[in-house]
Short mmCIF file of C-alpha atoms and ligand atoms in Angstrom, two decimals:
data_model
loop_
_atom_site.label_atom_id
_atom_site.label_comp_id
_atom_site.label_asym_id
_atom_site.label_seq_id
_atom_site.Cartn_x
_atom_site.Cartn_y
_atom_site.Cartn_z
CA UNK A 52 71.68 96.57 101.96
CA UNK A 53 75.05 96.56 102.21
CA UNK A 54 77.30 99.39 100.72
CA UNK A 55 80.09 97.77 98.31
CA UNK A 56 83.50 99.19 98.83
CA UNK A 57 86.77 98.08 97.10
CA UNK A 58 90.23 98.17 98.90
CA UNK A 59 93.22 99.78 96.64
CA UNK A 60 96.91 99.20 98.36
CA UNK A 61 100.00 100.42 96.79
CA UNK A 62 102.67 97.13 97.87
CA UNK A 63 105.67 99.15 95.17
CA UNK A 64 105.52 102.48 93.36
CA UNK A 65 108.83 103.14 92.20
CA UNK A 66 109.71 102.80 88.81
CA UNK A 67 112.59 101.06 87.11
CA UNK A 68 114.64 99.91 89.80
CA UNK A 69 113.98 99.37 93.53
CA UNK A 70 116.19 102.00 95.42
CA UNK A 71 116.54 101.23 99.49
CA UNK A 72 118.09 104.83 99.61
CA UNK A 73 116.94 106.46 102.71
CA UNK A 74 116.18 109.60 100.67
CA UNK A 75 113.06 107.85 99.36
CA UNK A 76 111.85 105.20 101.93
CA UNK A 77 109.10 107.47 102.69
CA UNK A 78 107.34 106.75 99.82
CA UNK A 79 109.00 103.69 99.16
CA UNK A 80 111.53 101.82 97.39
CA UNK A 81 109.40 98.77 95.85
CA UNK A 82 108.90 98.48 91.98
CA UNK A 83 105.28 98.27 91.07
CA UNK A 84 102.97 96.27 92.76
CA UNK A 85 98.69 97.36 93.50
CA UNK A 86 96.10 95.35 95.02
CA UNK A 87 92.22 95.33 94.37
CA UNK A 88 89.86 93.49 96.02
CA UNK A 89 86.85 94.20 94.74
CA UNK A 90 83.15 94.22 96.36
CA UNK A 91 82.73 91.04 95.51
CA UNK A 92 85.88 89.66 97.38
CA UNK A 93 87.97 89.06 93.86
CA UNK A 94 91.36 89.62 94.36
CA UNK A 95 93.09 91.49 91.70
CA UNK A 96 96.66 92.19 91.51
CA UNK A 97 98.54 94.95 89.02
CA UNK A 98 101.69 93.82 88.07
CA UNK A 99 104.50 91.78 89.72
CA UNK A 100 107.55 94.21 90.75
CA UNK A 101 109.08 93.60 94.17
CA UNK A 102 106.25 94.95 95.86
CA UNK A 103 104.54 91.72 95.40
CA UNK A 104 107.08 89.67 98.00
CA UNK A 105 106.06 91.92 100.72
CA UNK A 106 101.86 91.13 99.44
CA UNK A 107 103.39 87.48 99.59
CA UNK A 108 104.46 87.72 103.19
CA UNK A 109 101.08 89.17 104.39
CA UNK A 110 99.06 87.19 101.97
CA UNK A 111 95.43 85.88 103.04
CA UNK A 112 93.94 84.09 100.81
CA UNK A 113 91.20 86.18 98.47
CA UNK A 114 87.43 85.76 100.10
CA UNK A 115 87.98 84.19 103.53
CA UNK A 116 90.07 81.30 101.28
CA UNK A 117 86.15 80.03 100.29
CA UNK A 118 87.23 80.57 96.23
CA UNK A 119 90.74 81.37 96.69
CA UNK A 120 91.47 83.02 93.27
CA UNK A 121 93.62 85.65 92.42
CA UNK A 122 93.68 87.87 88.85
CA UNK A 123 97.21 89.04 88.13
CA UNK A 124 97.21 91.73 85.20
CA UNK A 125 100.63 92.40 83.87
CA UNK A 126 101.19 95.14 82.29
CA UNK A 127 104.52 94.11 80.30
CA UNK A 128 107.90 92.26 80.52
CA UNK A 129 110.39 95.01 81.94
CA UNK A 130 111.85 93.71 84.86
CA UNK A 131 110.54 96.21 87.36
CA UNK A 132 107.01 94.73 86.80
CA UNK A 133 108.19 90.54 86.57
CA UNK A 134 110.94 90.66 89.42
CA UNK A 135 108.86 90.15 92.62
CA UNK A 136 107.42 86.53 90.43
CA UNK A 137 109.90 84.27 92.37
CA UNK A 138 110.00 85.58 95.58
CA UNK A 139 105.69 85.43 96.09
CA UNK A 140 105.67 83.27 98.40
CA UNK A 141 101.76 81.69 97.51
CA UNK A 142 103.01 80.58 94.18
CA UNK A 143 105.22 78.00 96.01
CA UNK A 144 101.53 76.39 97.66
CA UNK A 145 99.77 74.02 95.88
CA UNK A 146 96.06 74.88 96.60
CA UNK A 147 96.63 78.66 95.71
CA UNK A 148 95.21 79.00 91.92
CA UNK A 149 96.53 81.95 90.06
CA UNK A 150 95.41 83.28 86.59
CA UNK A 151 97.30 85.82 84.66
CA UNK A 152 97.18 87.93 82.05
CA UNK A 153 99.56 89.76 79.47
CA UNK A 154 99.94 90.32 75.93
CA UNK A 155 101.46 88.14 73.71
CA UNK A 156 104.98 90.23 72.82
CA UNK A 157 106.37 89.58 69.33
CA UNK A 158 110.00 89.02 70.66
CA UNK A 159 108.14 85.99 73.00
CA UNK A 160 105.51 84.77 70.51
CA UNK A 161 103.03 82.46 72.24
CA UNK A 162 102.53 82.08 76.49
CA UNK A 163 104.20 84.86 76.38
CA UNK A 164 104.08 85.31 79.94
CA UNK A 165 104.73 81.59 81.07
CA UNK A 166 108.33 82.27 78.91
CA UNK A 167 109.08 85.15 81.05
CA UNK A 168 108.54 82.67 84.34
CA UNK A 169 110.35 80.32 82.93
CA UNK A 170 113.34 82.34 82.17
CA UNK A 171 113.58 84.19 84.81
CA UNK A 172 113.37 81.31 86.80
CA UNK A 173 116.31 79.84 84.52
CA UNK A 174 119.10 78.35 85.88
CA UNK A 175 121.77 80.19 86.67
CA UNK A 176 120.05 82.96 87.06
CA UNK A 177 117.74 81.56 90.03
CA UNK A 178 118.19 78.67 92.68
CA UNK A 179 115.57 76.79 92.49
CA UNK A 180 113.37 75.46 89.19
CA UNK A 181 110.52 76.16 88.04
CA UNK A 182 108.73 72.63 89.54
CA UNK A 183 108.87 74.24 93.01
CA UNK A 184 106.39 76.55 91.86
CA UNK A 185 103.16 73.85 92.80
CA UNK A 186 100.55 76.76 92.78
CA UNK A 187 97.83 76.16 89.46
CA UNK A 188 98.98 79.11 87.32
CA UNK A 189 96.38 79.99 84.33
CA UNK A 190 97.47 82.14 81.79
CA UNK A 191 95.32 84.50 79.77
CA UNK A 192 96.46 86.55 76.57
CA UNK A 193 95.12 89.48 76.44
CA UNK A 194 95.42 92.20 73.42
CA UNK A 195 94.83 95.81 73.95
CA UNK A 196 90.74 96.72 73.17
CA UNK A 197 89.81 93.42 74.81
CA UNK A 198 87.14 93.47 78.02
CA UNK A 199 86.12 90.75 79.64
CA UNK A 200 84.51 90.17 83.07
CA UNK A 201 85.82 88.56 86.88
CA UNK A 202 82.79 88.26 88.76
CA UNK A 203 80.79 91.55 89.08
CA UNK A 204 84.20 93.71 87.55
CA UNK A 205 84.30 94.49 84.29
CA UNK A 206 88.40 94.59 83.01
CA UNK A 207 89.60 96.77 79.71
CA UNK A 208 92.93 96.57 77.85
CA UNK A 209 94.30 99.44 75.67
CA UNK A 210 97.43 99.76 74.55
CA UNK A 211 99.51 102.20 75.83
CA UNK A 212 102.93 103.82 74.38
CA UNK A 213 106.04 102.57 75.52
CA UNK A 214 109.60 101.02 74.57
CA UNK A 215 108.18 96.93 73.50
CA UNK A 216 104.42 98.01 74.43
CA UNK A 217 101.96 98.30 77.52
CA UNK A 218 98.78 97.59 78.71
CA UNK A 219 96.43 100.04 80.59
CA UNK A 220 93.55 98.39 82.58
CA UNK A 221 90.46 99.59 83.85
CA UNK A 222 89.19 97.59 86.06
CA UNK A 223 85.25 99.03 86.71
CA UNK A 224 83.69 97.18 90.21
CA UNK A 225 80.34 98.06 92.06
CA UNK A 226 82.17 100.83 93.93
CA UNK A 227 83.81 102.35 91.98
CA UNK A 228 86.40 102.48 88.64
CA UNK A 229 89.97 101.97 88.95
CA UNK A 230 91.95 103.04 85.65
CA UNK A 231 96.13 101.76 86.18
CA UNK A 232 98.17 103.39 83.56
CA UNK A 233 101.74 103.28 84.44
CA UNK A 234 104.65 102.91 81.57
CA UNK A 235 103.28 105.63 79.53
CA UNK A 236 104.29 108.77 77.51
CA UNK A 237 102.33 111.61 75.87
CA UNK A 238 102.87 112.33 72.42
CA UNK A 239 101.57 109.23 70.29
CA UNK A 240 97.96 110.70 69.06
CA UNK A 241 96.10 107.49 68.95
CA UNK A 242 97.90 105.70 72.30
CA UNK A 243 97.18 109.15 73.83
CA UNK A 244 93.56 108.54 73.16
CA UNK A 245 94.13 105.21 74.86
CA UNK A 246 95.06 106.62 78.08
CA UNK A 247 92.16 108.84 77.88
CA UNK A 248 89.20 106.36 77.38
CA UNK A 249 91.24 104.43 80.09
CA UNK A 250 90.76 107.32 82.69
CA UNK A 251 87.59 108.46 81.46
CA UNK A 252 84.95 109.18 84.89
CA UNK A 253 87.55 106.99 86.84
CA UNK A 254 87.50 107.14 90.11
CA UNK A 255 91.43 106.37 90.65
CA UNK A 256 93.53 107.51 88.09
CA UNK A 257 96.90 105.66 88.56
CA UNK A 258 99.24 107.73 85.73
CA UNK A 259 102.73 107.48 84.98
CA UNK A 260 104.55 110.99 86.71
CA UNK A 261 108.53 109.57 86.05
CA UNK A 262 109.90 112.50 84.98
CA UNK A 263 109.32 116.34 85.51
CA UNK A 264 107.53 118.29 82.80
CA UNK A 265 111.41 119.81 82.10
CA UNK A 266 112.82 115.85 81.32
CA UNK A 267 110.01 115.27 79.38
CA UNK A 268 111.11 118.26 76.98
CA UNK A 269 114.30 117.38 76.78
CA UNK A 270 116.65 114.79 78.75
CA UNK A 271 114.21 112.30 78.90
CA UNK A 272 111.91 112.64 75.93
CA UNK A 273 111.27 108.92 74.09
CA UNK A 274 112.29 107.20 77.42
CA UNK A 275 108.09 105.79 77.43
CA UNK A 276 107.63 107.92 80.71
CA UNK A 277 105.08 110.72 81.48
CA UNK A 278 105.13 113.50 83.95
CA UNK A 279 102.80 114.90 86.93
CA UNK A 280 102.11 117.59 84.46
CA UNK A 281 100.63 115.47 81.66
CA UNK A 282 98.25 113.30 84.57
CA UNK A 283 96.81 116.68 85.81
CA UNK A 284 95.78 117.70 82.09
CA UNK A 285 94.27 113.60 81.15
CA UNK A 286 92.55 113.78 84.40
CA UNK A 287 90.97 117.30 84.18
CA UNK A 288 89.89 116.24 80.99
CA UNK A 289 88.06 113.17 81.10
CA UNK A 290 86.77 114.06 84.69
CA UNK A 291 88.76 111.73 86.38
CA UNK A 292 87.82 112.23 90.23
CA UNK A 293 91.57 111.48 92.15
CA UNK A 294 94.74 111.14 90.30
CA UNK A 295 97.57 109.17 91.84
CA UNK A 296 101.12 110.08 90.94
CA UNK A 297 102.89 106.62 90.15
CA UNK A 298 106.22 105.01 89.11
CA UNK A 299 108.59 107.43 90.75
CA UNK A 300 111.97 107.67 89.06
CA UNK A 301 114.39 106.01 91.57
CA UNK A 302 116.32 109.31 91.49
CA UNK A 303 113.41 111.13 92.99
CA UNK A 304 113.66 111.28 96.73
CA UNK A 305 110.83 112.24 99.40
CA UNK A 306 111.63 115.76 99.24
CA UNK A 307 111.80 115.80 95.19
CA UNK A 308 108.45 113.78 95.34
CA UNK A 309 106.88 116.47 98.23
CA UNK A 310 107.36 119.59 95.86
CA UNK A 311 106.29 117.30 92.70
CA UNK A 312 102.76 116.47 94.70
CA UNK A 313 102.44 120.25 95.75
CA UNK A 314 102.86 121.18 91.98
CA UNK A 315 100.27 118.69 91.25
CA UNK A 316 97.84 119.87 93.80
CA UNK A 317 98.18 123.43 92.20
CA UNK A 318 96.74 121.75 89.27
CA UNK A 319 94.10 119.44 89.97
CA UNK A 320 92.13 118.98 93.26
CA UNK A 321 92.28 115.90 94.04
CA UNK A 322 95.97 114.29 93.82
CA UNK A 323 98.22 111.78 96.08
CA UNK A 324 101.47 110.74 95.12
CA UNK A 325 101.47 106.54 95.88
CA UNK A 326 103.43 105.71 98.42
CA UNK A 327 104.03 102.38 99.90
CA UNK A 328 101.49 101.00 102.15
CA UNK A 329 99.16 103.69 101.21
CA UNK A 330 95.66 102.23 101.19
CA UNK A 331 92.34 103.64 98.68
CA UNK A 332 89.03 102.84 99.83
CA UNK A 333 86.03 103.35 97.19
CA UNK A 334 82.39 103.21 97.68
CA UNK A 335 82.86 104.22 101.52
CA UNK A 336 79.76 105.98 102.80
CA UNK A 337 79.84 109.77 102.56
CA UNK A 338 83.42 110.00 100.91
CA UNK A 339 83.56 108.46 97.42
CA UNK A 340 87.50 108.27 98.06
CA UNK A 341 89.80 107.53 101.35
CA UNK A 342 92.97 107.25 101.08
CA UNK A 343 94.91 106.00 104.76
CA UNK A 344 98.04 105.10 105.63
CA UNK A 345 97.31 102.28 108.50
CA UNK A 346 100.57 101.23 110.85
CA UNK A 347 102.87 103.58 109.46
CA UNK A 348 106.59 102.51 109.86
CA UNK A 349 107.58 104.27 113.44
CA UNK A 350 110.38 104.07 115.21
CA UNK A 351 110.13 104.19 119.34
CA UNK A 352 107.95 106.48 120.63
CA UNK A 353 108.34 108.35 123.80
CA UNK A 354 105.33 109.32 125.97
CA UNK A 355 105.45 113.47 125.93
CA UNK A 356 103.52 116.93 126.87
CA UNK A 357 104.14 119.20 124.51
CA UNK A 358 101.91 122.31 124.15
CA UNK A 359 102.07 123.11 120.44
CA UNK A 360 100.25 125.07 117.53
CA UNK A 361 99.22 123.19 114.09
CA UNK A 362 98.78 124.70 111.06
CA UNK A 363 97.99 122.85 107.44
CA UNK A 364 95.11 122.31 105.03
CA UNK A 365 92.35 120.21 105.95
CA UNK A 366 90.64 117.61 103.63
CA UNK A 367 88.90 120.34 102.00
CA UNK A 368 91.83 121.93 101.04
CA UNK A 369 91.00 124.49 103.73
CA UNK A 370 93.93 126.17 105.86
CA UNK A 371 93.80 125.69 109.35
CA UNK A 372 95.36 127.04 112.45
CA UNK A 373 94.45 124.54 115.95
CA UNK A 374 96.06 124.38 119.30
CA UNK A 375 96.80 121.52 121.03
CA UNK A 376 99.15 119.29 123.02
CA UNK A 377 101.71 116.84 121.48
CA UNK A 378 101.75 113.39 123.61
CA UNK A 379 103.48 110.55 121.30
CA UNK A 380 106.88 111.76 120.03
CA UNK A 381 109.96 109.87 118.31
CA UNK A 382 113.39 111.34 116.59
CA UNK A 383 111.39 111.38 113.24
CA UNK A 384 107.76 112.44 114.38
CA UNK A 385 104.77 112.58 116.07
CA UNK A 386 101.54 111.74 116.70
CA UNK A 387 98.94 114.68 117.49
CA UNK A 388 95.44 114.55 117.96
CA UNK A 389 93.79 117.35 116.02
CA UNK A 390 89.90 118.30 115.56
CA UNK A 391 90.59 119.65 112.01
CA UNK A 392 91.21 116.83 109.22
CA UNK A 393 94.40 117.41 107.19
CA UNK A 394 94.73 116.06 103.83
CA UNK A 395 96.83 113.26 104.14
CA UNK A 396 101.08 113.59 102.65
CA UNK A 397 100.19 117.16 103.22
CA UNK A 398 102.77 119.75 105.34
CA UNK A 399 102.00 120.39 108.74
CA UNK A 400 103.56 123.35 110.26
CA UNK A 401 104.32 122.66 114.26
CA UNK A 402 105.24 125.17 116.84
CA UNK A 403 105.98 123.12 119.89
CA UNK A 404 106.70 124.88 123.40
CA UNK A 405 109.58 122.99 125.09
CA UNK A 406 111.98 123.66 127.80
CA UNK A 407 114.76 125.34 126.88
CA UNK A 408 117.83 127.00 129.22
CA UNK A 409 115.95 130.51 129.00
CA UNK A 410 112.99 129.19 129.85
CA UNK A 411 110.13 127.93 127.55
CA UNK A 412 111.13 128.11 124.08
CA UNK A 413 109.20 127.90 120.96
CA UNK A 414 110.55 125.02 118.26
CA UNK A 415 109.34 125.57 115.12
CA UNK A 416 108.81 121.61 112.83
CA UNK A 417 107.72 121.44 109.83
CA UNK A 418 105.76 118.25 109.47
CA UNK A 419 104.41 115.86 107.01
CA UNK A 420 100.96 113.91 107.23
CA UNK A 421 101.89 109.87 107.04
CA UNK A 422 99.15 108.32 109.00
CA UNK A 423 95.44 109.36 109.89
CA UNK A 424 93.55 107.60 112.62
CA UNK A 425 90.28 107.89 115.01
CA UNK A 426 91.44 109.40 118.29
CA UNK A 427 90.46 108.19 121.50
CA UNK A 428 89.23 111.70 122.31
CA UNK A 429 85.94 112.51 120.82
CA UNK A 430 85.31 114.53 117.14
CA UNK A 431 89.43 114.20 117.04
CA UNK A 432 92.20 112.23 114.80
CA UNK A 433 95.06 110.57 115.31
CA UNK A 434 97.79 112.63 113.08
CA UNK A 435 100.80 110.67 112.45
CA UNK A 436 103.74 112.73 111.56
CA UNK A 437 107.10 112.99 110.21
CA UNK A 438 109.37 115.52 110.47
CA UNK A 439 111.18 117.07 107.41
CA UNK A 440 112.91 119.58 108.96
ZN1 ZN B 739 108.27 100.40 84.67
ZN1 ZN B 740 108.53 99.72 81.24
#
């Protein structure tokens, strides 16, 4: 028997507006964009912000192209979830068969969704029309407190509070439950309840974390955004088994994001802050969740020696001290084998021994965790880092 494991990537996690600020290309400038495929090869994707052009330019089709379907799930009409739409590339191929859903939004009436294609697809505002787009689209209203079923996964709507409405889904598959709530914010009694019968026993929580806890208060209180704050509590209390911080305010950079995660992690266990290209595998034997980063963006690397000293937290949230020699190193990191797992986007602390005009001299890094790997050396990983400092 074979295990069944889904496949999470995160193709855009920013929220509102994509920034291409180098301050935050770390975690990634993209507006939302996820991608499930489920156990059963059915390819789900969240919402259509410009993460989706990049999913467009890798695209193979779902299931070995044998029932090439996709499931798109839109959340709602801002623009940070539609604007990828006319730059995914598979919409523009005539055997690719797409069916979405959304809500029907009183300001659109009917086919809701096929409006918002066709106006944003408008002339002047785009150069070519909407008969270009040869892929079969299907579109599917959905209203929140429907479920309904795509293949073995089960999908539910609920209604979540925000400026013009949102949909939550949770999307439940043989290996595990996936519960996407982004464009949210606490306060609304009965939409709160929403969120939490959305993350209820999830395995991936994907919540909302916008704004500090402070904003929230004050500056940005009725904006429709939530904090990391307000994910640690929902998840804590509906035994939610990973949170994932989402929709980053485009005024957040890495650092800003680094100390929001390490708040977060003070609060609840299990926490990553999505980043893009991150990839969540559920239902893998012996670890319920895995979250990777595979082919990290790196610069040119230059072979190296470098004796150095790690220390972080492990996967276990266990500190951990290890000697060991630096070989792969660029201007903005490294890649060290270790025998200890860290946690991945945690900080690595690296003492490296290099030549200096006094002799050997000790240079102190601090690191971040991008990229974990097998090693070619035996009970080891590959450790890709980047320097922060
Ligand atoms: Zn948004
Ligand atoms: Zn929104």
């Amino acid at each position: 028997m074979t295990v069944p494991i889904a496949k999470l990537s995160f193709w855009g996690v920013r929220g509102s507006t994509p920034t291409v600020d180098p301050a935050t290309s770390r975690y990634g400038g993209n507006t939302p964009c996820l991608e499930l495929i489920a156990p059963d090869g059915t390819q789900f994707i969240l919402d259509c912000g410009t993460g989706l052009r990049m999913l467009g330019s890798r695209w193979a089709a779902p299931n070995g192209g044998k029932t090439p379907e996709t499931h798109i799930l839109v959340t709602h009409y801002h623009w940070d979830h539609i604007q990828g739409i006319p730059f995914f590339s598979p919409l523009y191929v005539e055997s690719n068969e797409f069916h979405f859903y959304s809500f029907r939004s009183k300001f659109l009436g009917r086919d809701s969704l096929k409006q918002v294609f066709e106006a944003q697809m408008a002339l002047p505002y785009f150069p070519v029309d909407m008969s270009a787009m040869s892929a079969k689209r299907k579109f599917k209203e959905v209203d929140g407190g429907d479920s309904f079923n795509v293949g073995e996964n089960k999908i539910t709507a609920r209604w979540l509070n925000h400026p013009q409405g949102c949909l939550g889904f949770r999307i439940e598959t043989p290996a595990g439950t996936v519960a996407y709530a982004t464009d949210n914010e606490p306060g609304d009694a009965k939409l709160d309840e929403s969120l939490r019968e959305l993350a209820a026993g999830a395995d991936i929580f994907i919540n909302d974390a916008q704004f500090t806890p402070e904003q929230l208060e004050t500056t940005r209180k009725g904006w429709g955004h939530s904090s990391w704050l307000e994910g640690t509590k929902v998840a804590r209390q509906m035994g939610a088994k990973t949170l994932v911080l989402f929709h980053h305010d485009p005024d957040s950079t890495d650092r800003m994001l680094d100390s929001i995660l390490r708040q977060a992690r003070e609060e609840f266990d299990s926490v990553f802050a999505a980043s893009e290209g991150m990839v969540i595998t559920l239902g893998a034997p012996g670890d319920r969740v895995q979250a990777h980063m595979p082919g990290a963006r790196t610069a040119l690397r230059r072979e190296a020696q470098f004796h150095a000293k790690v220390c972080g937290v492990t996967e276990g949230g266990k500190d951990f001290e290890e000697e060991t020699m630096v070989r792969d190193i660029s201007l903005q990191g490294a890649l060290i084998s270790l025998k200890h797992l860290p946690r991945l986007q945690s900080e690595l602390q690296v003492t490296m021994e290099a030549p200096g005009t006094d002799g050997v001299q000790a240079m102190n890094l601090r690191g971040y965790v991008v990229r974990i790997d097998a090693a070619p050396e035996k009970g080891h990983v590959a450790v890709g880092v980047v320097f922060t400092d």
